[in-house]
Tab-separated table of C-alpha atoms and ligand atoms in Angstrom:
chain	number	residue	atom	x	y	z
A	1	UNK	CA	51.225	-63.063	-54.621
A	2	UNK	CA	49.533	-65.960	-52.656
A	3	UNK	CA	46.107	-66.431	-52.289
A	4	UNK	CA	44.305	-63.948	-49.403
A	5	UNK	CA	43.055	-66.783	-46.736
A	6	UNK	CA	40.195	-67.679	-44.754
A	7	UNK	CA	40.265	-66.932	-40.749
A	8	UNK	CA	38.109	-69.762	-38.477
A	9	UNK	CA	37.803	-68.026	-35.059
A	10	UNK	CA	36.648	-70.339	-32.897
A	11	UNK	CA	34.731	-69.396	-29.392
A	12	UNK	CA	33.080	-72.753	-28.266
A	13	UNK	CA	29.116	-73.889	-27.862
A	14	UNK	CA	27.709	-77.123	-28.815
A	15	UNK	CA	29.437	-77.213	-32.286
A	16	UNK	CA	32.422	-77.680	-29.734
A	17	UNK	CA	30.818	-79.412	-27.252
A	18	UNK	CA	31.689	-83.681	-25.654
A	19	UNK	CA	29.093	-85.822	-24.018
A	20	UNK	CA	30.265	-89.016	-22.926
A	21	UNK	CA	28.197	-91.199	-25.434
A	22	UNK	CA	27.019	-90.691	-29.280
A	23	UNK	CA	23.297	-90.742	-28.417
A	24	UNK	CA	23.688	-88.024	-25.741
A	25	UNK	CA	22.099	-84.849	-27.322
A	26	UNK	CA	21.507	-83.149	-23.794
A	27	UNK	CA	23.585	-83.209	-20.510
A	28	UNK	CA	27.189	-82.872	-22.849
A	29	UNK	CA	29.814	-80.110	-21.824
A	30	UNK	CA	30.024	-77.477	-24.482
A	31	UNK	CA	33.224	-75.611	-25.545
A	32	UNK	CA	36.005	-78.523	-25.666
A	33	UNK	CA	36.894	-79.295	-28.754
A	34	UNK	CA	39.569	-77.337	-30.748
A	35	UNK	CA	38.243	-75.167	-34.118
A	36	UNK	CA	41.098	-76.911	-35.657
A	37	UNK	CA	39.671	-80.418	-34.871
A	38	UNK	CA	35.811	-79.280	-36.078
A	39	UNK	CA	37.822	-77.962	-39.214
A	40	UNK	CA	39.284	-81.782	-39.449
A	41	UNK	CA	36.000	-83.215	-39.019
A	42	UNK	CA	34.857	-81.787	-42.643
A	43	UNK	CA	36.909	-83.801	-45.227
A	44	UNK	CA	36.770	-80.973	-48.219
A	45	UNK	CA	37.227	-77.838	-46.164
A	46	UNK	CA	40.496	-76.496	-48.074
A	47	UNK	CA	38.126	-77.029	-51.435
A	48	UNK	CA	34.885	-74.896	-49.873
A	49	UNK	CA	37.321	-72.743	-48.916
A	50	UNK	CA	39.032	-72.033	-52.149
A	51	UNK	CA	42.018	-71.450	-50.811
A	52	UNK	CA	44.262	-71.002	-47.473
A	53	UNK	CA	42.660	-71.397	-43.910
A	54	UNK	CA	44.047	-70.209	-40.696
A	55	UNK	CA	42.314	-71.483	-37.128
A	56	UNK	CA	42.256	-69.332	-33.965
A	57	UNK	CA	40.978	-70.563	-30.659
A	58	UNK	CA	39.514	-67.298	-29.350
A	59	UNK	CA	37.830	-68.949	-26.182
A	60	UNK	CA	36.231	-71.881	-25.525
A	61	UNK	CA	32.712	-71.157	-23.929
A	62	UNK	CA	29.217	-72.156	-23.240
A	63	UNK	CA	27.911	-69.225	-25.058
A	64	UNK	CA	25.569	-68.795	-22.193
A	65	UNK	CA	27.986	-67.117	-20.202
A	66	UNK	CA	29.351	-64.888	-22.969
A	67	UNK	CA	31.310	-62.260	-21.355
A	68	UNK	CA	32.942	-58.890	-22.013
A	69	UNK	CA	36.676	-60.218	-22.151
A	70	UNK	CA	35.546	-62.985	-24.723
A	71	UNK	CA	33.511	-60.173	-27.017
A	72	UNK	CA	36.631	-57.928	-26.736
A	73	UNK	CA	38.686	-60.715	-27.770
A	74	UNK	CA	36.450	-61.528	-30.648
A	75	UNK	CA	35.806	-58.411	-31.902
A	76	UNK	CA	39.714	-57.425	-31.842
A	77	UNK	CA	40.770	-60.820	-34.146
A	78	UNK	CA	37.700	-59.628	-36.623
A	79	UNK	CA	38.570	-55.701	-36.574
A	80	UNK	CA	42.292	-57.295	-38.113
A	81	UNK	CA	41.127	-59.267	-40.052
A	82	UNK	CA	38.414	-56.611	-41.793
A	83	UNK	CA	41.879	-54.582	-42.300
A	84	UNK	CA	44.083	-57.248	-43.412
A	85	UNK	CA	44.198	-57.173	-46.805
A	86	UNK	CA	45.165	-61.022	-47.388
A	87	UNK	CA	41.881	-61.876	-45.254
A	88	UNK	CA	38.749	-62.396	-47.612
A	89	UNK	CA	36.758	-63.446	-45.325
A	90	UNK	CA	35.825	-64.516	-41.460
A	91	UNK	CA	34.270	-67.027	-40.209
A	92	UNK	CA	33.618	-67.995	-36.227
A	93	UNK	CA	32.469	-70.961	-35.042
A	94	UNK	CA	29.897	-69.759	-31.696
A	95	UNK	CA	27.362	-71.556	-29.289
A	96	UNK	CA	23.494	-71.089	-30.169
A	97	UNK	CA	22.423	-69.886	-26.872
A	98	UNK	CA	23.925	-65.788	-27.561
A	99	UNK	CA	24.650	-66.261	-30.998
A	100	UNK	CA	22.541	-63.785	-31.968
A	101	UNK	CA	23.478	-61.132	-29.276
A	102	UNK	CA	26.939	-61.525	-30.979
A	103	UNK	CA	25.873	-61.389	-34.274
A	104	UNK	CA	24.105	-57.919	-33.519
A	105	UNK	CA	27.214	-56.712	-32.225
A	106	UNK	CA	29.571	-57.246	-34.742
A	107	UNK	CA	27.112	-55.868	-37.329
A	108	UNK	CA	26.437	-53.112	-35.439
A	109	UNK	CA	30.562	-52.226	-34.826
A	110	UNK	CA	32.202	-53.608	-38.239
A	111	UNK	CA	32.155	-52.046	-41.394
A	112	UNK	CA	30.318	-54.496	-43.960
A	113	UNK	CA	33.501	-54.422	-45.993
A	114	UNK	CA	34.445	-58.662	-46.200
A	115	UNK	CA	31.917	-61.719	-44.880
A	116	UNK	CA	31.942	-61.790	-41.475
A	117	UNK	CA	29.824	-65.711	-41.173
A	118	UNK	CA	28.532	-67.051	-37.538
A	119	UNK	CA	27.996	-70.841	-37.547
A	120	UNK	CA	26.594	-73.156	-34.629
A	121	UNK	CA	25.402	-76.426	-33.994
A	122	UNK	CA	22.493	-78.098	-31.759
A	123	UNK	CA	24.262	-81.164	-31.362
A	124	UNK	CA	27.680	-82.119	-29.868
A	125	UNK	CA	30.538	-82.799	-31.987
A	126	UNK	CA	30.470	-86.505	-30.620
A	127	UNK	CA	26.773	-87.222	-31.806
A	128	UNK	CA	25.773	-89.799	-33.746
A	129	UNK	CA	24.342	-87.554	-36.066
A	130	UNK	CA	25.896	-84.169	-35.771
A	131	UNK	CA	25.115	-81.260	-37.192
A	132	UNK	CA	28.399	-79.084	-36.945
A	133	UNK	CA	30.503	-80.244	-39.857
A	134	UNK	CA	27.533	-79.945	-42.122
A	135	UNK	CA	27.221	-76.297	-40.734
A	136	UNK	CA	31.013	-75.359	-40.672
A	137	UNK	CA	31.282	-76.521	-44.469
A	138	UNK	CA	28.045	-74.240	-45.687
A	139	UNK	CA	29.612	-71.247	-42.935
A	140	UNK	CA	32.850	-71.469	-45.006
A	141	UNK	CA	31.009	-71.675	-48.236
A	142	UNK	CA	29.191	-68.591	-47.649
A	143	UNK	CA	31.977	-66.908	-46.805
A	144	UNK	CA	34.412	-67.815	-49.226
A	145	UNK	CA	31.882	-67.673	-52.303
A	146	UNK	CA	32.324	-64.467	-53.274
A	147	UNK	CA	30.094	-64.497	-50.253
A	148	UNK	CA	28.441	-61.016	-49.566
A	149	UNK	CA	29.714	-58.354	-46.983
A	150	UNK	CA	28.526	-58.496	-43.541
A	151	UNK	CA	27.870	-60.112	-41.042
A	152	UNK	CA	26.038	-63.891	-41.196
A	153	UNK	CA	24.753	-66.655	-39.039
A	154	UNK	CA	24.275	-69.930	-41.438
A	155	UNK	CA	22.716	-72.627	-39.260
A	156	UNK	CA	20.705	-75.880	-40.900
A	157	UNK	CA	21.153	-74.568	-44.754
A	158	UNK	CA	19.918	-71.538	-43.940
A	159	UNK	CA	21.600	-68.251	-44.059
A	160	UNK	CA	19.891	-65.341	-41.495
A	161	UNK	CA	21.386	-61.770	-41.395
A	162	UNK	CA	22.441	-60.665	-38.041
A	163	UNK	CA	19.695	-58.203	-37.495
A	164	UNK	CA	17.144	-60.775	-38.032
A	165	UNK	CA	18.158	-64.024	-37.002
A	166	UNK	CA	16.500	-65.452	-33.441
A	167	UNK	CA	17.195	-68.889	-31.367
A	168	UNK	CA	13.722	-69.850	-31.353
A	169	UNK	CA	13.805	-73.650	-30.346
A	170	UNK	CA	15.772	-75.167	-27.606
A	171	UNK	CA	16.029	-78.668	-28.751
A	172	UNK	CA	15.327	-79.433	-32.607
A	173	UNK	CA	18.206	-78.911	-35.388
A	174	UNK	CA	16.486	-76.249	-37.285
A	175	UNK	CA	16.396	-73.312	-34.428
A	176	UNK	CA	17.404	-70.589	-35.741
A	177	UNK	CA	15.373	-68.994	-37.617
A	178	UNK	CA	14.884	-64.951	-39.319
A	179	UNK	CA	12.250	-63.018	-37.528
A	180	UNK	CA	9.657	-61.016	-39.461
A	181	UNK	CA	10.850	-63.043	-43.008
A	182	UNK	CA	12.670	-65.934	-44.330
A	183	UNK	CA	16.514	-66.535	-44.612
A	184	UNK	CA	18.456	-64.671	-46.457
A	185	UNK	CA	20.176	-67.294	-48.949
A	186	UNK	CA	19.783	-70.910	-49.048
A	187	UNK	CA	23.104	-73.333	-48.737
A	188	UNK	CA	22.193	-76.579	-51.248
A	189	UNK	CA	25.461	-79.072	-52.016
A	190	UNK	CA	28.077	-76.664	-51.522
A	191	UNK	CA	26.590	-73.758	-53.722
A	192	UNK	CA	24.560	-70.493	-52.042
A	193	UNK	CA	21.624	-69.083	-53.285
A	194	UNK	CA	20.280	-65.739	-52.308
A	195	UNK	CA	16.970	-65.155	-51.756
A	196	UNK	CA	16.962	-61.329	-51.882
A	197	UNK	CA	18.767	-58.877	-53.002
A	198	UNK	CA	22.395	-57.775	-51.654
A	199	UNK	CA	21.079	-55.055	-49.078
A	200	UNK	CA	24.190	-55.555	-47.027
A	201	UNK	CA	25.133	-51.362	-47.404
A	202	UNK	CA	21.753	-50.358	-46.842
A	203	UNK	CA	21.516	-48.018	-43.462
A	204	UNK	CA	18.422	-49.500	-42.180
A	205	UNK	CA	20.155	-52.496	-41.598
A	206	UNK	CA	22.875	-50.547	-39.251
A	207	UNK	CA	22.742	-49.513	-35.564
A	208	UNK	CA	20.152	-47.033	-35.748
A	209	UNK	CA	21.935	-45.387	-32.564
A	210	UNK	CA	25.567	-43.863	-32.311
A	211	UNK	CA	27.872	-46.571	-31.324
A	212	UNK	CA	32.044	-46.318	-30.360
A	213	UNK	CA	34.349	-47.162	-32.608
A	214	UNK	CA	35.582	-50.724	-32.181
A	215	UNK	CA	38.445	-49.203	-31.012
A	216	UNK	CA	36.843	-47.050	-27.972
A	217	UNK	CA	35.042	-49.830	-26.880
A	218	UNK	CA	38.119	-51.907	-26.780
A	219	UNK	CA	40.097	-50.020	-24.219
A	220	UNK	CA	37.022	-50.703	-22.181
A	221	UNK	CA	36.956	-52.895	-19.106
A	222	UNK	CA	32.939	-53.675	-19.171
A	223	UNK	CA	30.370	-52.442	-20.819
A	224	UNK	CA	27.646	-50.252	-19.196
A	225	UNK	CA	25.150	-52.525	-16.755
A	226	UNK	CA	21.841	-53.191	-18.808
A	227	UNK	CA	19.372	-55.257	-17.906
A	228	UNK	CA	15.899	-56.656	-19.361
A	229	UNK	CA	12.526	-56.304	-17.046
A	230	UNK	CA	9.604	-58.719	-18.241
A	231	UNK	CA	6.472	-56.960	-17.753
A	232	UNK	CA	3.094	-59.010	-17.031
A	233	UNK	CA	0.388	-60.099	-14.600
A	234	UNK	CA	1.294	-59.196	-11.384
A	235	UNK	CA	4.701	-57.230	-12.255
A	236	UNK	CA	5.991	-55.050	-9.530
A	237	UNK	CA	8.100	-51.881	-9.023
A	238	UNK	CA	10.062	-53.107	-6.523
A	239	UNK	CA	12.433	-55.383	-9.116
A	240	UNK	CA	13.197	-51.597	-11.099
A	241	UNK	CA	13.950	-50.085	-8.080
A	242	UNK	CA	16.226	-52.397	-6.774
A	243	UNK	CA	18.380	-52.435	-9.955
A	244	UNK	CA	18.448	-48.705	-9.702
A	245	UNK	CA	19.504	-48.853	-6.306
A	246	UNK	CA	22.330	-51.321	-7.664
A	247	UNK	CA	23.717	-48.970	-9.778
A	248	UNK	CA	22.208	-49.909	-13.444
A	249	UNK	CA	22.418	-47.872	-16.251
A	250	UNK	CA	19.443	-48.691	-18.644
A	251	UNK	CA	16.679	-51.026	-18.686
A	252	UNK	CA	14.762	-52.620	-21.464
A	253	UNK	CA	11.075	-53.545	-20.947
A	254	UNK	CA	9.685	-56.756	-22.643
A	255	UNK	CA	6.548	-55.800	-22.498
A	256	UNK	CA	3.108	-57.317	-23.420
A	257	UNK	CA	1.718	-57.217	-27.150
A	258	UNK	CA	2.479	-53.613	-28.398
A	259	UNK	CA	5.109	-52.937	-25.395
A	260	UNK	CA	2.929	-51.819	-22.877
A	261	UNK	CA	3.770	-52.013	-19.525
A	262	UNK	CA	1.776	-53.154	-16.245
A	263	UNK	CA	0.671	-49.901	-14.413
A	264	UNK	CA	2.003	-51.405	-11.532
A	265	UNK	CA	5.540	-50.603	-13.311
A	266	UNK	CA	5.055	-47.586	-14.907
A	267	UNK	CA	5.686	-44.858	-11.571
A	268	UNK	CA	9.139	-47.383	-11.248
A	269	UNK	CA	10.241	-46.821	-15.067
A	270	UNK	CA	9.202	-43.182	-14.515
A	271	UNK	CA	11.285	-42.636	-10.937
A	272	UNK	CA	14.238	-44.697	-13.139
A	273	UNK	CA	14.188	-42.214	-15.799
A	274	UNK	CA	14.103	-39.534	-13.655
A	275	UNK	CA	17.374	-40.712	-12.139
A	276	UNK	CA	19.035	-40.649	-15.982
A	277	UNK	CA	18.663	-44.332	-16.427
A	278	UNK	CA	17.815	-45.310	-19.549
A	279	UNK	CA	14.585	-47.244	-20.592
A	280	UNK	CA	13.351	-48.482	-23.928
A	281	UNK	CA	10.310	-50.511	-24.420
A	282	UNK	CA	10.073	-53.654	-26.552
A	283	UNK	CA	7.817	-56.441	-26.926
A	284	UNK	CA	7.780	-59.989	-25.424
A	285	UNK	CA	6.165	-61.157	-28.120
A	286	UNK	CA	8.027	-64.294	-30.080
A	287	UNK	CA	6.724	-62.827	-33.333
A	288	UNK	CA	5.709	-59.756	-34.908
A	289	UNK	CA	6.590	-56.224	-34.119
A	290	UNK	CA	5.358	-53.530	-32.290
A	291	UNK	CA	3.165	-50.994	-33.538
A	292	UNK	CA	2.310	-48.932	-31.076
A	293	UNK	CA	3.034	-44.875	-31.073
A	294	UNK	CA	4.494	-43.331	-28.136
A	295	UNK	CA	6.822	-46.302	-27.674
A	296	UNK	CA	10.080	-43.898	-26.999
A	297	UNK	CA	10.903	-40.310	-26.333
A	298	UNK	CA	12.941	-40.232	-29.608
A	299	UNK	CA	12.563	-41.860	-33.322
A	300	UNK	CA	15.958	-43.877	-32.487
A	301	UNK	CA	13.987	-45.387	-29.607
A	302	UNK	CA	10.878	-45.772	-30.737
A	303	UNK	CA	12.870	-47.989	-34.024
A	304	UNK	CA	14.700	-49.968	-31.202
A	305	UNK	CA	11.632	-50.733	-30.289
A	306	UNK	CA	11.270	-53.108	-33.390
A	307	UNK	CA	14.125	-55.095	-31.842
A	308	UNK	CA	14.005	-58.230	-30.425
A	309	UNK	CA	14.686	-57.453	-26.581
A	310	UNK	CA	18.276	-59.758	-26.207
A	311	UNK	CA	19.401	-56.989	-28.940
A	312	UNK	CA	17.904	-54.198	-28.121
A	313	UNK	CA	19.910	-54.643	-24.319
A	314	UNK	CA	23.039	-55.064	-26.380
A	315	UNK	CA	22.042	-51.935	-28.573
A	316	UNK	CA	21.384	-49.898	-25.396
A	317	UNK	CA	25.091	-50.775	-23.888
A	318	UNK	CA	26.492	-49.596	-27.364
A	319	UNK	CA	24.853	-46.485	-27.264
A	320	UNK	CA	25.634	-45.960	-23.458
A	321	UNK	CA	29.213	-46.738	-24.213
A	322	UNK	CA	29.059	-43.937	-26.864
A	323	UNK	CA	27.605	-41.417	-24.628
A	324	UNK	CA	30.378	-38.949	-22.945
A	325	UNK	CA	30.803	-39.235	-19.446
A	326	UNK	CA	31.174	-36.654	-16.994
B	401	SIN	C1	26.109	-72.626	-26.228
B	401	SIN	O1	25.370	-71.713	-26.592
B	401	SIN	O2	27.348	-72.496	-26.115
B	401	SIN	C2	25.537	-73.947	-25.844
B	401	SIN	C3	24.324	-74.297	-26.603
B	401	SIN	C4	24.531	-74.434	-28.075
B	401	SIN	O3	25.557	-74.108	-28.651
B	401	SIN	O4	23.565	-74.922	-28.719
């Protein structure tokens, strides 16, 4: 029997991305390059790997405008791969702008059964200096370590589980980072070392909502509307009302400190839930968790609460998606 192989999904970003000169860091095009060229790039892949590697080019997109057909996409190529049994291991190469909104998807659909690793890159493959093929190398070195189940984002020698890991910089090389604690596992000359203790099974780590299956939500066409209200001085009813008016189906509030809401908001929210749209409070907050009570109508909301508000609008479409229609 062979060796079970490697799959490199790639989707775009800046790990992908041309700009017409070396010392161009901003202003470049992202999403052009082929996985199979960034692969090419890293002279000792096939080693790291420790055995076969097969390339897909899922999309190639400015993660910025993830979309639906893209995640569906995505998330079909890793649900075979999770069952194939000559697969050890996935990695996808993914811009930084929505890496982590993908991230929390995948861990919150997939079973943590085989590595599922998210790599990215803040400067474009044609910099003087890039920073991809250094990331792609420790991506497929996590994964293909006897790397640990579940799903990954290794960025900068770091490796951040999908639940905690945050863009928090728009510019400088190390920007992702794990909120509320330090990376999981370290990548240093080709080797990983873990920080903590293999957790990847433990529930409190999973959606803390009912989700599809990855196969409901695949014969989907879009996923239910949800969008993200900032609360602050001078917020206003009028922006909640006019997305209820459009037609959407839940609304997350990043709100100030411990997710409170201007009163000039709350009758809005209140007229919103009323109409059976669905509204969960977080916190704007770039650090730090909320600790308020009273912060949902139900334990599962008031613990979505602790997530940052980019996944907790991706947690809310899961859970809508889940709900039965009539
Ligand atoms: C993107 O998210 O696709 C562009 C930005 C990046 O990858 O850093």
């Amino acid at each position: 029997m062979g060796q079970s192989k490697l799959v490199i999904l790639g989707t775009g970003g800046t790990i992908a991305g041309r700009a017409d000169s070396q010392s161009q860091g901003v202003g470049y095009k992202a999403g052009q390059i082929t996985v199979q060229s960034l692969l090419d790039a890293v002279p000792d892949l096939e080693q790291q790997a420790l055995g076969p590697v097969q390339t897909q080019q899922i999309a190639q997109v400015d993660s910025k405008d993830m979309d639906w057909p893209v995640w569906r996409a995505l998330l079909r190529a890793c649900a075979q791969a999770l069952e194939d049994a000559d697969t050890r291991a996935v990695v996808i190469t993914h811009g930084t702008d929505t890496l982590e909104e993908t991230a929390w998807l995948l861990h919150s659909l997939l079973p943590a059964t085989k590595p599922i690793v998210l790599t990215c890159a803040m400067r474009p493959a044609t910099a003087l200096l890039a920073d991809g093929p250094q990331n792609l190398r420790d991506a497929v070195t996590v994964a293909a370590s006897g790397g640990r189940s579940g799903v990954w984002v290794v960025a900068g020698g770091e490796v951040h589980a999908a639940a905690q890991v945050q863009k928090v910089h728009p510019y400088r090389l190390q920007a992702m980072r794990s909120v509320e604690g330090g990376p999981q596992a370290l990548v240093e000359e080709g080797r990983v070392r873990w920080l903590v203790p293999d957790a990847s099974s433990s529930p409190s780590s999973r959606a803390v909502l009912p989700v599809p299956t990855p196969s409901c939500l695949l014969a989907l066409d879009e996923l239910p509307w949800v969008e993200v209200v900032f609360s602050g001085a001078l917020a206003r009813a009028s922006g909640v009302d006019a997305l209820v008016a459009a037609g959407v189906r839940g609304i997350v509030v990043a709100g100030t400190g411990n997710a409170t809401v201007h009163e000039g908001m709350e009758a809005a929210l209140q007229r919103a839930r009323d109409k059976g749209v669905w509204i969960w409070r977080g916190t704007r907050c770039a650090e730090g968790l909320p600790v308020a009570s009273g912060l949902g109508s139900s334990p599962a909301e008031a613990d979505l609460a602790q997530l940052p508000v980019a996944k907790a609008r991706i947690a809310m479409m899961l859970a809508l998606a889940a709900q039965p229609r009539d």
